[in-house]
C-alpha cells in the first residue's frame, strides 16, 4: 500500500494555526527561513518519505538487523537511506539548531514526523545521532566540536545515548559503569555494560560516537554522581582522523517485537581495560555531583516530546492506511446496496476516533515544539521563560498520553481492515508492533506521570502550572459563546473545572505526604490534563476552520479539510473529553483497594 | 519463563461459585463426572499445559508454518502435541458432549482455557476440529457420523470451518462458492475459493475434514441461500477408508502478526472440477433457503464465547507472567530501600487492573458456559429456556468486551516488564501479537455490538433482556447492604440504572428507525452492559470470599486468595465501572458529528 500522510494537517499547523513567524523572526533563523518556505519544505519532505524512505520500512521488518561473529548488520538499503537523509539536509544537520541553517523545531519536526511515519527504525537512527551531536554541541569544548560534529552531521558517523544497564533501567542512578581517571584530565578509562542501546551498532556508518553515563571515583551515589563521556567506537584523533578500535564490544542485539530495522544493542565497554572516553562538562564537585545526567536530559527533554511524536506519527500513518482501505473495500449492504465500508457507522466512528486523536495530539505536540523554539531562541526573555515552563508541563503529557493513545489507535486501524489488517499484506500490523515500545522508551508512562504530579505541578511554587491553567481558562472564557461550538466549549469548561479539582487534590495529597495516593492516581491525573489540553488545541483549530468555512465558496477544493477540522474538535469534545469527568470522580473517591491489598494476592503462583 | 496460570481461580469458579452440581446432575453427565473429579481434572490439565503444551508455544512463533511447493508444514512438535491432546481426552472427544464421557462446557473449558493460554495456535487446531465434529454430530446422518467422527475425535484427522472468501468477509452472505448437484442427491461438486481458513492445512493429521459454505443452484441470494458441505481433503469412502485427493488445493498461507504456529490458509475447491462434498441438512426450500449458515452458527455460538475466552486466557497468562516478574525484579527505591517493582504504586495498579479484568471477564465467560450447559442438558425445560436466553445475551458481551480488553491487558503486562517485555525473552510480546486477531475472528467487535442492540435486546419482544436485567436488579437489592461492600454495590446500582437508560435509548432509536445512532453507539452500549455484568459477577464472588475470610484463621494458606477476590471486586467497581456513567452520558448526548461529517474529510489523500 502506498505511503500516504496527512501533510495537509502539518501545513495547517504551521501556516494557519501556530504563530510560526514569531519563531522564524528569531535571530537564529531569520536569515535562513521565511514562512513562504514552509510549503516547499513539507512538499519536498513528503516526496522523499514516499519515494526514498517508506520503501525500506518493510525491508527492515522482514530482514531484521543481524548479529553474527560479533558483527551487526543493518537491513539492505538502511545505510544508503541513512546517508541520503543526512547528506541532503533532512536529518541531523537540520535538527541541530546551532548549525548554520538548522531549522526551528516546528519546521524540522513537521518533516521528521513523516520520516518517523515512513520508517520509524530509520527515524531512530537519525534521532540518536542528532541527540548525541546536540549534547556535544552544547557541552563539548571547541575541540570536541571540531573533532566530532562535522562527520556526525554529514552521515559518515552516527551517535548513541547510553543510559540503561541490566540492573539500572527506569532507575538510571543505579548504574554500575565506571570512569577511571588517566593522566589526561579529560580522558577517562570506561568500564561497564550498557543495554537497550538504540542504533548501538550496525553497518550504516564508519564510526559510532557513544555518549556514555558512568561514575567517576569521586562520584556520589545515585544519578547525581554520574558523569558523561564521549566514547567513539573507533578512537578519533585530535585532527579528526580515525584511529584504533576503542574496546567497545557488541555482545548481543535484542530480538524485539518491532523496530526490527534498528539495532538495539548490549555493549560492553573496556572488557580489555582499553576503552577511553572524553569527559563532557566538569569532574564531580566536592559533594561528588556531576552534571552527566543533566546534560543528557537536556537533550532528552526534546526526545521525550519526540517519543510521543514518533508514536503519534505511526498512529497517523495507520489512520491514513485505514482510511484509504475504508474508501475502497466493499462489504455489506445499506438499504439494499453494497457499500464501501466507510459507510458503516462503526467504521466511521473508528476513523473519526483516529482522526480526532491523532490531530489533537499532533496539535499538542507542536504547541510543545513551538514553546521550546521560543524558549531557546526568543530575545523576549519573559516570553522565553514562560514558554520554557509550558514546554516543561507539556512534555510528560505528550510522551505518556501520546504513546499510550498511539497503541490504541493502531489497534483501531487494524480493526477497520479486519482480518487482512492482521497480516503483513498491510503495514498496520508493523506499525502496531513498532509503536508499542514508545510507552516504555525515554521513561515509562508512569515515570512521566510522576514527573507531572511531583515536579511539573509543583515547580517554582506551582506558579508555572497555575499560569498554564489560567491561559486555558482565558481561552475558554474568550470563546465559549462561539456559535456552533457552544456544547463543546461547555464540555471543555467542565473538564477544566475537573482538572482544577485534580490539581487541588494533588496539593492536598502532597501536603499530607500521601505517597501511595500520589503514585496510584498519577497516570490518571496525567490523562485528565492531557485530554483537556488536546481538546483545547482542537477547539483553537476549529475556530480557524470555522472562519475559513464561512469565507470559502461551498465547492472549494479545501472545504472538506476545514469541515474535518471542526468535526475533529467536536468529536473529541463530545466523545473523548467526558472521560475527564469520570477520571476526576475516581480520583476524588481515592479508592485505596490497592495499598490495602496484600501483595501476595497479586501474584499468580 | 515457566508457564504459570491462575488455576486457583478456575477451581474457585467451579467448586465455590457456580452451581456446578446442577450441571453434573444432568442425565448426560451424571454417570461420568462428580464434583470430586474437578480438582483432579484441573490439576492434571494444568500439568500437561505446563509440561507438554506450553513448550511448543514459542517454537511455533519462531518457526512459523511454512508453505513450499504446495505443501504446508506445521512447526516442529505440533503434530505430536495435537495428537497427544486428542488421544488423551483433553481435546475434541471431551468437548463434544454427545460423545460418551463428553464433558460439560464448564469443566472442559476450564482446562481448555489453560491450553489456549499455553499455546493458542494449538488451541485453535483443537477447537476447529471439535467445531467441525460437533456440526457433523448434530446435523450429519448416522452414516456421516460413522464415517468421519471416530478419526476426528482420535487425533487422526482434523476439521475446519470455511466461511470467508476474498469478497465475503464480515458479510458471509456474499459468498461466491458454488455447489452443483450430481447423480447422488447428497453429493455435490464444490467450486470456489475460501480464505482465512484456520488450521486449513498442515502436517499434523492424515486428513482434513472441511466444512464448506457454498450456494447450490436453487439457493437464494444472501446468507440464507448457502448450504453446508463436508469436503474431505482426501475422499473418505463409506467404510471410513481414505481414498483419492479431493481437488482441494492450498494456494497460500497468511503471514500474520501472531498465531504463527497455526496455518491460516487460502483454499481453492474444485480447480479441476473434481471436488466433491456431502450435503449436510436438506436442499434449499421452495424459496431457495438452506440451513447452511444456521448449522454452522449453532456451532459458532459457543465459538464466539470461546473466542472471548481465548483472548482472556492470553491476557491472564500475560498477567501471570507480569506478576511473577514484578515480584522478582528489583528497581528503584522506596524510603531509601531498593525494592521489587511490585512495591511501586503504578505497578500494583497495573497488576490489579489485569487481575480484576481477567477474573471478572472469566466469571462472565463461565456464567455463559454454565447457561449453555443448562440450556442444552437440563430436564427442567423452563430453566433451560431461560438459560439459553442468558447465554444468548452474554455471547456478544463476552466476545467483544473479552477480546478488546485482552489486548489492553497484554499491553499493560508488557508495560510492567518495561523494555524486556518488548523482547522475545519473555512470552508477553507473543501474547500481544497472538491475541489481537480475536477482536476480528468470529465476527468483529462491531458485528457483536450490533448483535446485542439489534437482536439480543429485542428478541422475543425484548422479554429475555428485561428478565436478564431483572435478575441483576434482584441481586443488587438483595445484597446492597453488605457490610464492607456498600460503596461497590452503590456503584453497581448506579451503573445498572445507566444500563437501563441505555436500553430505553435503544428502544427509542429503534422506534424512530435511527439507524445511524443505533450503529454509532452500539459498541459503547455493549461496553456498558459488559461492565455491569462483570462487576456483578465479581461482587457475587466477593460475597463468597468475604464469608471465607470470616471463617478462616488469619494465617490460613488460602486467605490471600480470598482477600484478592474481594479486592478484584472492589477495584473493578470503584475504578472501572464508573466508565459506565460516562458512556451513558455520551449516549444520551447522541452527538451526530459522525453522520454530519463529509466522508471526504475522513480520508487522508
Coordinates of N, CA and C in Angstrom, one line a residue, chain A residues 4-6 46 166-171 174 195-196 254-259 319-320 323-324 327 329-333 338 340 342-346 348-349 351-352 355 404 407 411 414-415 418-420 422-425 429 432-434 436-437 439-440 444-446 487 515-516 519-521 523-524 560 563-564 567-568 570-571 574-575 578-579 582 586 589 591 593-595 597-605, chain B residues 4-6 46 166-171 174 195-196 254-259 319-320 323-324 327 329 331-333 338 340 342-346 348-349 351-352 355 404 407 411 414-415 418-420 422-425 429 432-434 436-437 439-440 444-446 487 515-516 519-521 523-524 560 563-564 567-568 570-571 574-575 578-579 581-582 585-586 589 591 593-595 597-605:
Chain A
X4 N 0.9 7.1 2.5 CA 0.1 8.4 2.5 C 0.3 9.1 3.8
X5 N 0.2 10.3 3.8 CA 0.3 11.0 5.1 C -0.5 12.3 5.1
X6 N -0.9 12.7 6.3 CA -1.8 13.8 6.5 C -1.0 15.1 6.4
X46 N 7.7 15.3 2.1 CA 6.7 14.2 1.9 C 7.1 13.4 0.7
X166 N 21.8 -3.6 32.8 CA 20.9 -4.7 33.2 C 20.1 -4.4 34.5
X167 N 20.8 -3.8 35.5 CA 20.1 -3.6 36.8 C 19.8 -2.1 37.0
X168 N 19.9 -1.3 36.0 CA 19.6 0.1 36.1 C 18.7 0.4 34.8
X169 N 17.4 0.3 35.0 CA 16.5 0.6 33.8 C 15.9 1.9 34.1
X170 N 14.7 1.8 34.7 CA 14.0 3.1 35.0 C 14.8 3.9 36.0
X171 N 15.5 3.2 36.8 CA 16.3 3.9 37.8 C 17.8 4.0 37.4
X174 N 21.2 3.8 39.5 CA 21.9 2.6 40.0 C 22.9 2.1 39.0
X195 N 22.8 -1.7 28.1 CA 21.9 -2.4 27.3 C 20.8 -1.5 26.7
X196 N 20.0 -2.1 25.8 CA 19.0 -1.4 25.1 C 19.5 -0.1 24.4
X254 N 19.0 -7.2 20.6 CA 17.8 -7.6 21.2 C 16.9 -8.1 20.0
X255 N 16.1 -9.1 20.3 CA 15.1 -9.6 19.4 C 13.7 -9.0 19.8
X256 N 13.3 -8.0 19.1 CA 12.2 -7.2 19.6 C 10.9 -7.5 18.8
X257 N 9.8 -7.1 19.4 CA 8.5 -7.3 18.7 C 8.4 -6.4 17.5
X258 N 9.1 -5.3 17.5 CA 9.1 -4.4 16.3 C 10.3 -3.6 16.2
X259 N 10.3 -2.6 15.4 CA 11.5 -1.8 15.1 C 12.7 -2.7 14.8
X319 N -3.8 5.4 10.6 CA -5.1 6.0 10.2 C -5.2 6.3 8.7
X320 N -4.1 6.8 8.2 CA -4.1 7.1 6.7 C -4.4 5.9 5.9
X323 N -8.0 4.7 6.4 CA -9.0 5.5 5.8 C -9.0 5.2 4.3
X324 N -7.9 4.9 3.7 CA -7.8 4.5 2.3 C -8.6 3.2 2.1
X327 N -12.3 3.4 2.1 CA -12.9 4.0 1.0 C -13.0 3.1 -0.2
X329 N -12.7 -0.7 0.1 CA -13.2 -2.0 0.4 C -14.7 -2.0 0.4
X330 N -15.3 -2.9 -0.4 CA -16.7 -3.1 -0.5 C -17.2 -4.3 0.4
X331 N -18.1 -4.0 1.3 CA -18.5 -5.1 2.1 C -19.8 -4.7 2.8
X332 N -20.8 -5.6 2.8 CA -22.1 -5.3 3.5 C -23.0 -4.4 2.7
X333 N -24.2 -4.3 3.2 CA -25.3 -3.6 2.4 C -25.8 -2.5 3.3
X338 N -24.8 -2.7 -2.0 CA -23.4 -3.0 -1.5 C -22.7 -1.7 -1.3
X340 N -19.1 0.7 0.2 CA -17.7 0.7 0.8 C -17.9 0.8 2.3
X342 N -16.6 2.5 4.6 CA -16.7 3.8 5.2 C -18.1 4.2 5.5
X343 N -19.1 3.6 4.8 CA -20.5 3.9 5.0 C -21.0 3.3 6.3
X344 N -20.3 2.3 6.9 CA -20.8 1.7 8.1 C -20.5 2.6 9.3
X345 N -21.5 2.8 10.2 CA -21.4 3.8 11.3 C -20.2 3.5 12.2
X346 N -19.9 2.2 12.5 CA -18.8 2.0 13.4 C -17.4 2.2 12.7
X348 N -16.9 4.5 10.5 CA -16.8 5.9 10.5 C -16.4 6.4 12.0
X349 N -17.0 5.8 12.9 CA -16.6 6.1 14.3 C -15.1 5.9 14.6
X351 N -12.7 5.7 12.3 CA -11.9 6.7 11.6 C -11.9 8.1 12.3
X352 N -13.1 8.5 12.7 CA -13.2 9.7 13.4 C -12.3 9.7 14.7
X355 N -8.8 10.1 13.7 CA -8.5 11.4 13.1 C -8.5 12.4 14.3
X404 N 0.6 6.2 24.7 CA -0.4 5.2 25.1 C -1.6 5.3 24.1
X407 N -1.0 3.3 20.6 CA -1.2 1.9 20.6 C -2.6 1.6 20.3
X411 N -4.3 -0.2 16.9 CA -5.3 -1.4 17.1 C -6.6 -1.0 16.3
X414 N -6.2 -1.4 12.6 CA -6.3 -2.8 12.2 C -7.7 -3.3 12.2
X415 N -8.5 -2.9 13.2 CA -9.9 -3.3 13.3 C -10.7 -2.9 12.0
X418 N -10.0 -5.4 9.4 CA -10.4 -6.7 9.7 C -9.2 -7.7 9.5
X419 N -9.5 -8.9 9.1 CA -8.5 -10.0 9.0 C -7.3 -9.6 8.2
X420 N -7.4 -8.9 7.1 CA -6.2 -8.6 6.3 C -5.3 -7.6 7.1
X422 N -4.4 -8.0 10.0 CA -3.6 -8.8 10.9 C -2.5 -9.5 10.1
X423 N -2.5 -9.3 8.8 CA -1.4 -9.9 8.0 C -0.5 -8.9 7.6
X424 N 0.7 -9.3 7.1 CA 1.7 -8.4 6.7 C 1.5 -7.9 5.2
X425 N 0.3 -8.1 4.7 CA 0.0 -7.5 3.4 C -0.2 -6.0 3.5
X429 N 0.0 -3.8 10.9 CA 0.5 -4.7 12.0 C 1.9 -4.4 12.3
X432 N 1.8 -1.3 14.6 CA 1.4 -1.7 16.0 C 2.6 -2.2 16.7
X433 N 3.3 -3.1 16.1 CA 4.5 -3.7 16.7 C 5.6 -2.6 17.0
X434 N 5.8 -1.8 16.0 CA 6.8 -0.8 16.1 C 6.5 0.3 17.1
X436 N 4.6 0.1 19.9 CA 4.4 -0.3 21.3 C 5.6 0.1 22.3
X437 N 6.8 0.1 21.8 CA 7.9 0.3 22.6 C 7.9 1.8 23.2
X439 N 5.8 3.5 24.7 CA 5.2 3.8 26.0 C 6.3 3.4 27.1
X440 N 7.4 2.9 26.6 CA 8.5 2.5 27.6 C 9.7 3.3 27.4
X444 N 9.1 5.3 31.2 CA 7.8 4.7 31.0 C 6.7 5.7 31.3
X445 N 5.5 5.3 31.0 CA 4.3 6.2 31.2 C 4.3 6.6 32.6
X446 N 4.5 5.7 33.6 CA 4.4 6.1 35.0 C 5.5 7.1 35.4
X487 N -21.7 23.7 22.9 CA -21.6 22.5 23.7 C -20.2 22.0 23.9
X515 N 1.9 9.4 49.8 CA 2.7 8.9 48.7 C 2.0 7.9 47.9
X516 N 1.3 7.0 48.6 CA 0.6 6.0 47.9 C -0.5 6.5 46.9
X519 N 1.2 8.3 43.8 CA 1.6 7.4 42.8 C 0.5 6.7 42.1
X520 N -0.5 6.3 42.9 CA -1.6 5.4 42.4 C -2.4 6.1 41.4
X521 N -2.6 7.4 41.5 CA -3.5 8.1 40.6 C -2.8 9.0 39.6
X523 N -1.0 8.5 36.8 CA -1.3 8.3 35.4 C -2.7 8.8 35.0
X524 N -3.6 8.6 35.9 CA -5.0 9.1 35.6 C -5.0 10.6 35.6
X560 N -13.6 20.5 2.6 CA -13.8 19.3 3.4 C -12.7 19.2 4.5
X563 N -14.0 21.4 7.2 CA -15.1 20.7 7.9 C -14.6 19.6 8.8
X564 N -13.6 18.9 8.3 CA -13.0 17.9 9.0 C -12.3 18.4 10.3
X567 N -15.0 19.0 12.8 CA -15.5 17.7 13.2 C -14.6 17.0 14.2
X568 N -13.3 17.1 14.0 CA -12.3 16.5 14.9 C -12.5 17.1 16.3
X570 N -15.2 18.7 17.5 CA -16.5 18.3 18.1 C -16.5 16.9 18.6
X571 N -15.9 16.0 17.7 CA -15.9 14.6 18.1 C -15.1 14.4 19.4
X574 N -17.0 15.9 22.5 CA -18.2 15.2 22.9 C -18.0 13.7 23.2
X575 N -17.0 13.1 22.7 CA -16.9 11.7 22.8 C -15.7 11.2 23.7
X578 N -15.3 13.7 27.9 CA -16.1 13.4 29.0 C -15.4 12.3 29.9
X579 N -14.5 11.7 29.4 CA -13.7 10.7 30.2 C -13.0 11.5 31.4
X582 N -15.2 11.4 34.5 CA -15.2 10.1 35.1 C -13.9 9.9 35.9
X586 N -13.2 9.4 40.0 CA -12.4 8.3 40.6 C -11.3 8.8 41.5
X589 N -12.7 9.9 44.7 CA -13.1 8.8 45.6 C -11.8 8.2 46.3
X591 N -10.0 5.6 46.0 CA -10.1 4.2 46.4 C -8.8 3.6 46.8
X593 N -8.1 0.4 47.6 CA -8.1 -1.1 47.4 C -6.6 -1.5 47.2
X594 N -5.9 -0.7 46.4 CA -4.5 -1.1 46.1 C -3.6 -1.3 47.3
X595 N -3.4 -0.2 48.0 CA -2.4 -0.3 49.2 C -2.9 -1.3 50.2
X597 N -4.4 -4.1 49.7 CA -4.4 -5.4 49.1 C -3.1 -6.1 49.4
X598 N -3.2 -7.3 50.0 CA -1.9 -8.0 50.3 C -1.2 -8.3 49.0
X599 N 0.1 -8.0 49.0 CA 0.9 -8.2 47.8 C 0.9 -9.6 47.3
X600 N 0.8 -10.6 48.2 CA 0.7 -12.0 47.8 C -0.5 -12.3 46.9
X601 N -1.5 -11.6 47.2 CA -2.8 -11.8 46.4 C -2.7 -11.4 45.0
X602 N -1.7 -10.6 44.7 CA -1.5 -10.1 43.3 C -0.7 -11.0 42.4
X603 N -0.1 -12.0 43.1 CA 0.9 -12.8 42.3 C 0.2 -14.2 42.0
X604 N 0.4 -14.6 40.8 CA -0.1 -15.9 40.3 C 1.0 -16.9 40.5
X605 N 0.7 -17.9 41.4 CA 1.7 -18.9 41.7 C 1.4 -20.3 41.2
Chain B
X4 N 2.9 -20.2 34.0 CA 2.1 -20.2 35.3 C 0.7 -19.8 34.9
X5 N -0.3 -20.3 35.7 CA -1.6 -20.0 35.4 C -2.5 -19.9 36.7
X6 N -3.5 -19.1 36.6 CA -4.4 -18.8 37.8 C -5.3 -20.0 38.0
X46 N -3.6 -28.7 34.2 CA -2.5 -27.7 34.4 C -1.2 -28.3 34.1
X166 N -12.6 -14.0 -0.4 CA -11.9 -12.7 -0.6 C -12.9 -11.5 -0.6
X167 N -14.1 -11.7 -1.2 CA -15.0 -10.6 -1.2 C -16.2 -10.8 -0.3
X168 N -16.1 -11.8 0.6 CA -17.1 -12.0 1.6 C -16.5 -12.3 2.9
X169 N -16.2 -11.2 3.6 CA -15.6 -11.3 5.0 C -16.7 -11.2 6.0
X170 N -16.9 -10.0 6.5 CA -17.9 -9.8 7.6 C -19.3 -10.2 7.0
X171 N -19.4 -10.0 5.7 CA -20.7 -10.3 5.1 C -20.7 -11.6 4.4
X174 N -22.4 -12.8 0.9 CA -21.9 -12.5 -0.4 C -21.0 -13.7 -1.0
X195 N -10.9 -18.1 2.1 CA -9.6 -17.6 2.7 C -9.8 -17.5 4.2
X196 N -8.6 -17.2 4.9 CA -8.5 -17.2 6.3 C -9.1 -18.4 7.0
X254 N -1.3 -17.3 5.1 CA -1.2 -15.9 5.5 C 0.0 -15.7 6.4
X255 N 0.7 -14.6 6.2 CA 1.8 -14.2 7.1 C 1.2 -13.2 8.1
X256 N 1.0 -13.7 9.3 CA 0.3 -13.0 10.3 C 1.2 -12.4 11.4
X257 N 0.6 -11.4 12.1 CA 1.3 -10.8 13.2 C 1.6 -11.8 14.3
X258 N 0.7 -12.7 14.5 CA 0.8 -13.7 15.5 C 0.2 -15.0 15.1
X259 N 0.0 -15.9 16.1 CA -0.6 -17.2 15.9 C 0.2 -17.9 14.7
X319 N -0.8 -11.7 32.5 CA -0.9 -11.2 33.9 C 0.0 -12.0 34.8
X320 N -0.1 -13.3 34.6 CA 0.6 -14.3 35.5 C 2.1 -14.0 35.4
X323 N 3.1 -10.6 36.9 CA 3.0 -10.6 38.4 C 4.3 -11.3 38.9
X324 N 4.7 -12.4 38.3 CA 6.0 -13.0 38.6 C 7.2 -12.1 38.5
X327 N 7.4 -9.4 41.1 CA 7.8 -9.9 42.4 C 9.4 -10.1 42.5
X329 N 11.8 -8.6 40.1 CA 12.6 -7.5 39.5 C 12.8 -6.4 40.6
X331 N 14.1 -2.7 41.3 CA 14.3 -1.4 40.6 C 13.7 -0.3 41.4
X332 N 14.5 0.8 41.6 CA 14.0 1.9 42.3 C 14.0 1.8 43.8
X333 N 13.7 2.9 44.5 CA 13.8 3.0 45.9 C 12.5 3.4 46.5
X338 N 16.1 -0.2 48.2 CA 15.8 -0.8 46.9 C 14.7 -1.8 47.0
X340 N 11.5 -4.5 45.1 CA 11.0 -5.1 43.9 C 9.9 -4.2 43.4
X342 N 7.0 -4.6 42.4 CA 5.6 -4.7 42.9 C 5.3 -3.7 44.0
X343 N 6.3 -3.1 44.6 CA 6.1 -2.1 45.6 C 5.7 -0.8 45.1
X344 N 6.0 -0.5 43.8 CA 5.6 0.8 43.2 C 4.1 0.9 42.9
X345 N 3.5 2.0 43.3 CA 2.1 2.1 43.2 C 1.5 1.8 41.8
X346 N 2.2 2.3 40.8 CA 1.6 2.2 39.5 C 1.7 0.7 39.0
X348 N 1.5 -1.8 41.0 CA 0.4 -2.5 41.7 C -0.9 -2.2 41.0
X349 N -1.1 -0.9 40.6 CA -2.3 -0.6 39.9 C -2.5 -1.4 38.6
X351 N -1.1 -4.4 37.9 CA -1.4 -5.8 38.3 C -2.9 -5.9 38.7
X352 N -3.3 -5.0 39.5 CA -4.7 -5.0 40.0 C -5.7 -4.9 38.8
X355 N -5.6 -8.2 37.1 CA -6.3 -9.2 37.9 C -7.8 -9.1 37.9
X404 N -11.5 -7.2 23.2 CA -11.0 -5.9 23.2 C -10.2 -5.6 24.5
X407 N -6.5 -7.2 24.7 CA -5.4 -6.5 24.0 C -4.8 -5.5 25.0
X411 N -1.0 -5.4 26.7 CA -0.2 -4.2 26.6 C 0.3 -3.8 28.0
X414 N 3.0 -6.0 29.4 CA 4.3 -5.6 28.8 C 4.8 -4.4 29.5
X415 N 4.0 -3.4 29.8 CA 4.4 -2.2 30.5 C 5.0 -2.5 31.9
X418 N 8.5 -3.4 31.2 CA 9.4 -2.4 30.6 C 10.1 -3.0 29.4
X419 N 11.3 -2.5 29.1 CA 12.0 -2.8 27.9 C 12.1 -4.3 27.6
X420 N 12.3 -5.1 28.6 CA 12.5 -6.6 28.3 C 11.2 -7.2 27.8
X422 N 9.3 -6.0 25.7 CA 9.2 -5.8 24.3 C 10.1 -6.8 23.5
X423 N 10.9 -7.5 24.2 CA 11.8 -8.5 23.5 C 11.2 -9.9 23.6
X424 N 11.7 -10.8 22.8 CA 11.2 -12.2 22.9 C 11.8 -13.0 24.0
X425 N 12.5 -12.4 24.9 CA 13.0 -13.1 26.1 C 11.8 -13.5 27.0
X429 N 5.2 -10.5 24.6 CA 5.0 -9.8 23.3 C 4.3 -10.8 22.3
X432 N 0.7 -10.6 23.1 CA 0.0 -9.5 22.5 C -0.2 -9.7 21.0
X433 N 0.7 -10.2 20.3 CA 0.5 -10.5 18.8 C -0.5 -11.5 18.6
X434 N -0.4 -12.6 19.4 CA -1.4 -13.7 19.2 C -2.8 -13.3 19.5
X436 N -4.4 -10.3 19.3 CA -5.0 -9.2 18.7 C -6.1 -9.7 17.6
X437 N -5.8 -10.8 17.0 CA -6.8 -11.3 16.0 C -8.2 -11.6 16.6
X439 N -10.2 -9.9 18.3 CA -11.2 -8.8 18.1 C -11.9 -8.9 16.7
X440 N -11.3 -9.7 15.9 CA -11.7 -9.8 14.5 C -12.4 -11.2 14.2
X444 N -16.3 -9.4 13.9 CA -15.6 -8.3 14.5 C -16.4 -7.7 15.7
X445 N -15.7 -6.9 16.5 CA -16.4 -6.3 17.7 C -17.7 -5.6 17.3
X446 N -17.7 -4.9 16.2 CA -18.9 -4.2 15.8 C -20.1 -5.1 15.4
X487 N -20.2 0.7 49.1 CA -19.8 1.6 48.1 C -19.8 0.9 46.7
X515 N -31.2 4.6 12.4 CA -30.1 3.6 12.1 C -28.7 4.1 12.4
X516 N -28.5 5.4 12.1 CA -27.2 5.9 12.3 C -26.8 5.8 13.8
X519 N -26.2 2.2 15.1 CA -24.9 1.7 14.8 C -23.7 2.4 15.5
X520 N -23.9 3.7 15.5 CA -22.8 4.6 16.0 C -22.5 4.3 17.5
X521 N -23.5 4.0 18.3 CA -23.3 3.8 19.7 C -23.3 2.4 20.2
X523 N -21.2 -0.2 20.0 CA -20.0 -0.7 20.7 C -20.0 -0.2 22.1
X524 N -20.3 1.1 22.3 CA -20.3 1.7 23.6 C -21.5 1.1 24.5
X560 N -5.1 -15.2 51.4 CA -4.8 -14.1 50.5 C -5.5 -14.3 49.1
X563 N -8.8 -12.7 50.0 CA -8.7 -11.2 50.0 C -8.5 -10.7 48.6
X564 N -7.8 -11.4 47.8 CA -7.6 -11.0 46.4 C -8.9 -10.9 45.7
X567 N -10.7 -7.9 46.7 CA -10.0 -6.7 46.1 C -10.4 -6.6 44.6
X568 N -10.4 -7.7 43.9 CA -10.8 -7.6 42.5 C -12.1 -6.9 42.3
X570 N -13.7 -5.0 44.4 CA -13.6 -3.5 44.8 C -13.0 -2.7 43.8
X571 N -11.8 -3.2 43.3 CA -11.1 -2.4 42.3 C -12.0 -2.2 41.1
X574 N -14.9 0.2 41.7 CA -14.5 1.6 42.0 C -13.7 2.3 40.9
X575 N -13.0 1.5 40.1 CA -12.1 2.1 39.1 C -12.5 1.9 37.7
X578 N -17.2 3.0 36.9 CA -17.6 4.3 36.7 C -17.6 4.8 35.2
X579 N -16.8 4.0 34.4 CA -16.8 4.3 33.0 C -18.2 4.2 32.4
X581 N -21.0 5.3 33.7 CA -21.7 6.6 33.8 C -21.3 7.5 32.7
X582 N -20.1 7.5 32.4 CA -19.5 8.3 31.3 C -20.1 8.0 30.0
X585 N -23.8 8.9 29.6 CA -23.9 10.3 29.2 C -23.6 10.6 27.8
X586 N -22.6 10.0 27.3 CA -22.2 10.2 25.8 C -23.4 9.7 24.9
X589 N -26.2 12.1 25.0 CA -26.0 13.3 24.2 C -26.2 13.0 22.7
X591 N -24.3 12.6 20.2 CA -23.6 13.5 19.2 C -23.6 13.0 17.8
X593 N -21.8 14.3 15.2 CA -20.7 14.7 14.4 C -20.5 13.7 13.3
X594 N -20.5 12.5 13.6 CA -20.2 11.4 12.6 C -21.1 11.5 11.4
X595 N -22.4 11.3 11.4 CA -23.1 11.3 10.2 C -23.0 12.6 9.4
X597 N -20.5 14.5 9.2 CA -19.1 14.7 8.7 C -19.0 14.3 7.3
X598 N -18.5 15.1 6.4 CA -18.4 14.7 5.0 C -17.4 13.5 4.9
X599 N -17.8 12.5 4.2 CA -16.9 11.3 4.1 C -15.5 11.7 3.6
X600 N -15.5 12.6 2.7 CA -14.2 13.0 2.1 C -13.2 13.5 3.2
X601 N -13.8 14.1 4.2 CA -12.9 14.7 5.3 C -12.3 13.6 6.1
X602 N -12.8 12.4 6.0 CA -12.2 11.3 6.8 C -11.0 10.7 6.2
X603 N -10.8 10.9 4.9 CA -9.8 10.2 4.1 C -8.5 11.0 4.0
X604 N -7.4 10.4 4.2 CA -6.1 11.0 4.0 C -5.7 10.8 2.6
X605 N -5.5 11.9 1.9 CA -5.1 11.7 0.5 C -3.7 12.3 0.2

